[in-house]
JSON list of C-alpha atoms in Angstrom, two decimals:
[
{"chain": "A", "resi": 1, "resn": "MET", "atom": "CA", "xyz": [102.26, 96.61, 93.11]},
{"chain": "A", "resi": 2, "resn": "PRO", "atom": "CA", "xyz": [100.94, 97.50, 89.64]},
{"chain": "A", "resi": 3, "resn": "TRP", "atom": "CA", "xyz": [99.58, 100.93, 90.64]},
{"chain": "A", "resi": 4, "resn": "GLN", "atom": "CA", "xyz": [103.02, 101.99, 91.85]},
{"chain": "A", "resi": 5, "resn": "LYS", "atom": "CA", "xyz": [104.54, 102.31, 88.37]},
{"chain": "A", "resi": 6, "resn": "ASP", "atom": "CA", "xyz": [101.89, 104.83, 87.30]},
{"chain": "A", "resi": 7, "resn": "ALA", "atom": "CA", "xyz": [102.17, 106.67, 90.62]},
{"chain": "A", "resi": 8, "resn": "ARG", "atom": "CA", "xyz": [105.98, 106.72, 90.38]},
{"chain": "A", "resi": 9, "resn": "ASP", "atom": "CA", "xyz": [105.82, 108.11, 86.83]},
{"chain": "A", "resi": 10, "resn": "GLN", "atom": "CA", "xyz": [103.30, 110.75, 87.92]},
{"chain": "A", "resi": 11, "resn": "LEU", "atom": "CA", "xyz": [105.48, 111.78, 90.88]},
{"chain": "A", "resi": 12, "resn": "MET", "atom": "CA", "xyz": [108.61, 111.96, 88.75]},
{"chain": "A", "resi": 13, "resn": "SER", "atom": "CA", "xyz": [106.97, 114.11, 86.08]},
{"chain": "A", "resi": 14, "resn": "THR", "atom": "CA", "xyz": [105.20, 116.59, 88.38]},
{"chain": "A", "resi": 15, "resn": "LEU", "atom": "CA", "xyz": [106.15, 116.64, 92.05]},
{"chain": "A", "resi": 16, "resn": "LEU", "atom": "CA", "xyz": [109.74, 115.43, 91.73]},
{"chain": "A", "resi": 17, "resn": "PRO", "atom": "CA", "xyz": [111.07, 116.39, 88.29]},
{"chain": "A", "resi": 18, "resn": "GLY", "atom": "CA", "xyz": [114.68, 115.32, 87.89]},
{"chain": "A", "resi": 19, "resn": "VAL", "atom": "CA", "xyz": [114.52, 112.73, 90.67]},
{"chain": "A", "resi": 20, "resn": "GLU", "atom": "CA", "xyz": [115.74, 109.29, 89.70]},
{"chain": "A", "resi": 21, "resn": "GLU", "atom": "CA", "xyz": [113.34, 106.35, 89.66]},
{"chain": "A", "resi": 22, "resn": "ALA", "atom": "CA", "xyz": [114.88, 104.84, 92.81]},
{"chain": "A", "resi": 23, "resn": "GLY", "atom": "CA", "xyz": [114.23, 108.05, 94.76]},
{"chain": "A", "resi": 24, "resn": "ALA", "atom": "CA", "xyz": [110.62, 108.23, 93.63]},
{"chain": "A", "resi": 25, "resn": "GLN", "atom": "CA", "xyz": [110.17, 104.55, 94.50]},
{"chain": "A", "resi": 26, "resn": "ALA", "atom": "CA", "xyz": [111.58, 105.15, 98.00]},
{"chain": "A", "resi": 27, "resn": "LEU", "atom": "CA", "xyz": [109.01, 107.93, 98.49]},
{"chain": "A", "resi": 28, "resn": "LEU", "atom": "CA", "xyz": [106.23, 105.61, 97.31]},
{"chain": "A", "resi": 29, "resn": "ASP", "atom": "CA", "xyz": [107.39, 102.87, 99.67]},
{"chain": "A", "resi": 30, "resn": "ALA", "atom": "CA", "xyz": [107.14, 105.31, 102.58]},
{"chain": "A", "resi": 31, "resn": "SER", "atom": "CA", "xyz": [103.71, 106.60, 101.50]},
{"chain": "A", "resi": 32, "resn": "GLU", "atom": "CA", "xyz": [100.21, 105.42, 102.26]},
{"chain": "A", "resi": 33, "resn": "ARG", "atom": "CA", "xyz": [97.77, 104.94, 99.36]},
{"chain": "A", "resi": 34, "resn": "VAL", "atom": "CA", "xyz": [94.27, 106.13, 100.29]},
{"chain": "A", "resi": 35, "resn": "GLU", "atom": "CA", "xyz": [91.08, 105.53, 98.28]},
{"chain": "A", "resi": 36, "resn": "LEU", "atom": "CA", "xyz": [88.10, 107.78, 99.04]},
{"chain": "A", "resi": 37, "resn": "GLU", "atom": "CA", "xyz": [84.53, 107.80, 97.71]},
{"chain": "A", "resi": 38, "resn": "THR", "atom": "CA", "xyz": [82.73, 110.88, 96.41]},
{"chain": "A", "resi": 39, "resn": "GLY", "atom": "CA", "xyz": [81.90, 113.36, 99.18]},
{"chain": "A", "resi": 40, "resn": "ALA", "atom": "CA", "xyz": [84.46, 112.04, 101.67]},
{"chain": "A", "resi": 41, "resn": "THR", "atom": "CA", "xyz": [86.16, 114.61, 103.91]},
{"chain": "A", "resi": 42, "resn": "LEU", "atom": "CA", "xyz": [89.91, 114.25, 103.75]},
{"chain": "A", "resi": 43, "resn": "VAL", "atom": "CA", "xyz": [90.72, 117.11, 106.13]},
{"chain": "A", "resi": 44, "resn": "ALA", "atom": "CA", "xyz": [88.37, 119.32, 108.18]},
{"chain": "A", "resi": 45, "resn": "GLU", "atom": "CA", "xyz": [89.15, 122.98, 108.79]},
{"chain": "A", "resi": 46, "resn": "GLY", "atom": "CA", "xyz": [90.10, 123.62, 112.40]},
{"chain": "A", "resi": 47, "resn": "GLU", "atom": "CA", "xyz": [90.21, 119.96, 113.42]},
{"chain": "A", "resi": 48, "resn": "PRO", "atom": "CA", "xyz": [93.38, 118.74, 115.17]},
{"chain": "A", "resi": 49, "resn": "HIS", "atom": "CA", "xyz": [93.90, 115.82, 112.76]},
{"chain": "A", "resi": 50, "resn": "GLY", "atom": "CA", "xyz": [94.61, 115.77, 109.03]},
{"chain": "A", "resi": 51, "resn": "ARG", "atom": "CA", "xyz": [98.27, 116.65, 109.00]},
{"chain": "A", "resi": 52, "resn": "GLY", "atom": "CA", "xyz": [100.42, 115.45, 106.16]},
{"chain": "A", "resi": 53, "resn": "LEU", "atom": "CA", "xyz": [101.26, 116.03, 102.54]},
{"chain": "A", "resi": 54, "resn": "TRP", "atom": "CA", "xyz": [98.72, 114.52, 100.13]},
{"chain": "A", "resi": 55, "resn": "PHE", "atom": "CA", "xyz": [99.39, 113.89, 96.42]},
{"chain": "A", "resi": 56, "resn": "VAL", "atom": "CA", "xyz": [96.32, 113.40, 94.20]},
{"chain": "A", "resi": 57, "resn": "LEU", "atom": "CA", "xyz": [96.78, 110.40, 91.88]},
{"chain": "A", "resi": 58, "resn": "SER", "atom": "CA", "xyz": [93.22, 110.44, 90.51]},
{"chain": "A", "resi": 59, "resn": "GLY", "atom": "CA", "xyz": [89.93, 112.19, 91.21]},
{"chain": "A", "resi": 60, "resn": "SER", "atom": "CA", "xyz": [89.66, 115.72, 92.58]},
{"chain": "A", "resi": 61, "resn": "LEU", "atom": "CA", "xyz": [89.13, 117.64, 95.82]},
{"chain": "A", "resi": 62, "resn": "SER", "atom": "CA", "xyz": [87.12, 120.75, 96.67]},
{"chain": "A", "resi": 63, "resn": "VAL", "atom": "CA", "xyz": [88.78, 123.27, 98.98]},
{"chain": "A", "resi": 64, "resn": "LEU", "atom": "CA", "xyz": [86.23, 124.83, 101.36]},
{"chain": "A", "resi": 65, "resn": "VAL", "atom": "CA", "xyz": [86.97, 127.68, 103.78]},
{"chain": "A", "resi": 66, "resn": "GLY", "atom": "CA", "xyz": [85.00, 129.30, 106.57]},
{"chain": "A", "resi": 67, "resn": "GLY", "atom": "CA", "xyz": [82.09, 126.86, 106.53]},
{"chain": "A", "resi": 68, "resn": "VAL", "atom": "CA", "xyz": [81.01, 128.04, 103.07]},
{"chain": "A", "resi": 69, "resn": "ASP", "atom": "CA", "xyz": [79.82, 125.30, 100.69]},
{"chain": "A", "resi": 70, "resn": "GLU", "atom": "CA", "xyz": [81.18, 127.05, 97.57]},
{"chain": "A", "resi": 71, "resn": "PRO", "atom": "CA", "xyz": [84.73, 125.80, 96.84]},
{"chain": "A", "resi": 72, "resn": "VAL", "atom": "CA", "xyz": [87.51, 128.36, 96.71]},
{"chain": "A", "resi": 73, "resn": "ALA", "atom": "CA", "xyz": [89.63, 125.96, 94.65]},
{"chain": "A", "resi": 74, "resn": "THR", "atom": "CA", "xyz": [89.71, 122.51, 93.11]},
{"chain": "A", "resi": 75, "resn": "ILE", "atom": "CA", "xyz": [92.70, 120.21, 93.45]},
{"chain": "A", "resi": 76, "resn": "LEU", "atom": "CA", "xyz": [93.25, 117.99, 90.41]},
{"chain": "A", "resi": 77, "resn": "PRO", "atom": "CA", "xyz": [95.45, 114.94, 89.75]},
{"chain": "A", "resi": 78, "resn": "SER", "atom": "CA", "xyz": [99.22, 115.48, 89.93]},
{"chain": "A", "resi": 79, "resn": "HIS", "atom": "CA", "xyz": [98.79, 118.26, 92.52]},
{"chain": "A", "resi": 80, "resn": "TRP", "atom": "CA", "xyz": [99.35, 118.16, 96.24]},
{"chain": "A", "resi": 81, "resn": "VAL", "atom": "CA", "xyz": [97.74, 119.64, 99.36]},
{"chain": "A", "resi": 82, "resn": "GLY", "atom": "CA", "xyz": [98.71, 119.80, 103.01]},
{"chain": "A", "resi": 83, "resn": "GLU", "atom": "CA", "xyz": [102.13, 121.34, 102.58]},
{"chain": "A", "resi": 84, "resn": "VAL", "atom": "CA", "xyz": [101.30, 124.06, 105.12]},
{"chain": "A", "resi": 85, "resn": "SER", "atom": "CA", "xyz": [100.72, 121.39, 107.79]},
{"chain": "A", "resi": 86, "resn": "LEU", "atom": "CA", "xyz": [104.37, 120.37, 107.43]},
{"chain": "A", "resi": 87, "resn": "LEU", "atom": "CA", "xyz": [105.48, 123.88, 108.44]},
{"chain": "A", "resi": 88, "resn": "ASP", "atom": "CA", "xyz": [102.69, 125.02, 110.77]},
{"chain": "A", "resi": 89, "resn": "ALA", "atom": "CA", "xyz": [101.65, 123.30, 114.00]},
{"chain": "A", "resi": 90, "resn": "GLY", "atom": "CA", "xyz": [98.15, 124.80, 113.80]},
{"chain": "A", "resi": 91, "resn": "PRO", "atom": "CA", "xyz": [94.99, 123.03, 112.65]},
{"chain": "A", "resi": 92, "resn": "PRO", "atom": "CA", "xyz": [94.10, 122.81, 108.93]},
{"chain": "A", "resi": 93, "resn": "SER", "atom": "CA", "xyz": [93.04, 126.13, 107.38]},
{"chain": "A", "resi": 94, "resn": "ALA", "atom": "CA", "xyz": [90.58, 124.52, 104.95]},
{"chain": "A", "resi": 95, "resn": "THR", "atom": "CA", "xyz": [88.29, 121.54, 104.51]},
{"chain": "A", "resi": 96, "resn": "LEU", "atom": "CA", "xyz": [89.07, 119.14, 101.67]},
{"chain": "A", "resi": 97, "resn": "VAL", "atom": "CA", "xyz": [86.21, 117.08, 100.24]},
{"chain": "A", "resi": 98, "resn": "THR", "atom": "CA", "xyz": [86.39, 114.64, 97.32]},
{"chain": "A", "resi": 99, "resn": "ARG", "atom": "CA", "xyz": [84.40, 115.72, 94.27]},
{"chain": "A", "resi": 100, "resn": "GLU", "atom": "CA", "xyz": [84.51, 112.16, 92.90]},
{"chain": "A", "resi": 101, "resn": "ALA", "atom": "CA", "xyz": [86.07, 108.85, 93.87]},
{"chain": "A", "resi": 102, "resn": "SER", "atom": "CA", "xyz": [89.73, 109.70, 94.42]},
{"chain": "A", "resi": 103, "resn": "VAL", "atom": "CA", "xyz": [93.05, 108.01, 95.05]},
{"chain": "A", "resi": 104, "resn": "LEU", "atom": "CA", "xyz": [95.70, 109.89, 97.02]},
{"chain": "A", "resi": 105, "resn": "LEU", "atom": "CA", "xyz": [99.12, 109.28, 98.50]},
{"chain": "A", "resi": 106, "resn": "ARG", "atom": "CA", "xyz": [99.80, 110.43, 102.04]},
{"chain": "A", "resi": 107, "resn": "ILE", "atom": "CA", "xyz": [103.47, 111.29, 102.06]}
]
Protein backbone atom coordinates (compact mmCIF):
# COMPACT_ATOMS: atom_id res chain seq x y z
CA MET A 1 0.00 0.00 0.00
CA PRO A 2 1.36 3.46 -0.87
CA TRP A 3 0.91 4.91 2.64
CA GLN A 4 3.07 2.16 4.11
CA LYS A 5 6.35 3.52 2.71
CA ASP A 6 5.86 6.88 4.44
CA ALA A 7 4.72 5.16 7.64
CA ARG A 8 7.69 2.77 7.53
CA ASP A 9 10.12 5.67 7.06
CA GLN A 10 8.48 7.57 9.93
CA LEU A 11 8.68 4.53 12.22
CA MET A 12 12.31 3.87 11.32
CA SER A 13 13.38 7.45 11.95
CA THR A 14 11.54 8.01 15.25
CA LEU A 15 10.10 5.00 17.04
CA LEU A 16 12.54 2.36 15.79
CA PRO A 17 15.86 4.04 14.97
CA GLY A 18 18.40 1.50 13.80
CA VAL A 19 15.80 -1.11 12.85
CA GLU A 20 16.14 -2.49 9.35
CA GLU A 21 13.42 -1.86 6.78
CA ALA A 22 12.20 -5.47 6.95
CA GLY A 23 11.63 -5.19 10.70
CA ALA A 24 9.69 -1.96 10.36
CA GLN A 25 7.64 -3.50 7.55
CA ALA A 26 6.81 -6.52 9.73
CA LEU A 27 5.54 -4.15 12.44
CA LEU A 28 3.42 -2.31 9.87
CA ASP A 29 1.99 -5.57 8.57
CA ALA A 30 0.89 -6.46 12.11
CA SER A 31 -0.58 -3.00 12.77
CA GLU A 32 -4.00 -1.53 12.13
CA ARG A 33 -4.24 1.83 10.35
CA VAL A 34 -6.99 4.01 11.87
CA GLU A 35 -8.36 7.26 10.43
CA LEU A 36 -10.27 9.55 12.80
CA GLU A 37 -12.11 12.83 12.22
CA THR A 38 -11.65 15.96 14.33
CA GLY A 39 -13.08 15.58 17.84
CA ALA A 40 -13.09 11.77 17.84
CA THR A 41 -12.31 10.05 21.15
CA LEU A 42 -9.57 7.50 20.71
CA VAL A 43 -9.42 6.39 24.35
CA ALA A 44 -11.64 7.41 27.30
CA GLU A 45 -10.22 7.75 30.80
CA GLY A 46 -11.43 4.98 33.08
CA GLU A 47 -13.16 2.97 30.35
CA PRO A 48 -12.25 -0.73 30.07
CA HIS A 49 -11.41 -0.52 26.35
CA GLY A 50 -8.71 1.42 24.52
CA ARG A 51 -5.69 -0.72 25.24
CA GLY A 52 -2.83 -0.75 22.81
CA LEU A 53 0.11 1.25 21.57
CA TRP A 54 -0.85 4.01 19.12
CA PHE A 55 1.62 5.76 16.78
CA VAL A 56 0.51 9.10 15.33
CA LEU A 57 1.22 9.27 11.59
CA SER A 58 -0.59 12.58 11.00
CA GLY A 59 -2.85 14.94 12.91
CA SER A 60 -2.68 15.46 16.67
CA LEU A 61 -4.35 14.37 19.91
CA SER A 62 -5.31 16.25 23.07
CA VAL A 63 -4.61 14.50 26.37
CA LEU A 64 -7.39 15.20 28.90
CA VAL A 65 -7.33 14.11 32.55
CA GLY A 66 -9.89 14.19 35.33
CA GLY A 67 -12.81 15.33 33.20
CA VAL A 68 -11.19 18.73 32.60
CA ASP A 69 -11.57 20.13 29.06
CA GLU A 70 -8.15 21.85 29.10
CA PRO A 71 -5.51 19.50 27.61
CA VAL A 72 -2.54 18.59 29.77
CA ALA A 73 -0.55 17.68 26.65
CA THR A 74 -0.72 17.44 22.88
CA ILE A 75 0.53 14.39 20.99
CA LEU A 76 1.98 15.24 17.59
CA PRO A 77 2.99 13.13 14.56
CA SER A 78 5.85 10.65 15.09
CA HIS A 79 4.93 10.22 18.76
CA TRP A 80 3.11 7.38 20.45
CA VAL A 81 0.58 6.94 23.26
CA GLY A 82 -0.81 3.97 25.14
CA GLU A 83 2.48 2.47 26.25
CA VAL A 84 1.26 2.32 29.86
CA SER A 85 -1.61 0.04 28.80
CA LEU A 86 0.96 -2.54 27.69
CA LEU A 87 2.34 -2.72 31.24
CA ASP A 88 -0.71 -1.97 33.39
CA ALA A 89 -3.96 -3.96 33.43
CA GLY A 90 -5.92 -0.96 34.69
CA PRO A 91 -8.16 1.31 32.62
CA PRO A 92 -6.70 4.26 30.66
CA SER A 93 -5.47 7.13 32.85
CA ALA A 94 -6.39 9.82 30.30
CA THR A 95 -8.81 10.62 27.49
CA LEU A 96 -7.35 11.12 24.02
CA VAL A 97 -9.30 13.26 21.56
CA THR A 98 -8.25 14.20 18.02
CA ARG A 99 -7.57 17.91 17.53
CA GLU A 100 -7.85 17.49 13.76
CA ALA A 101 -8.36 14.66 11.28
CA SER A 102 -5.71 12.13 12.26
CA VAL A 103 -4.18 8.89 11.04
CA LEU A 104 -2.76 6.47 13.60
CA LEU A 105 -1.31 2.99 13.74
CA ARG A 106 -2.52 0.62 16.43
CA ILE A 107 0.45 -1.57 17.16
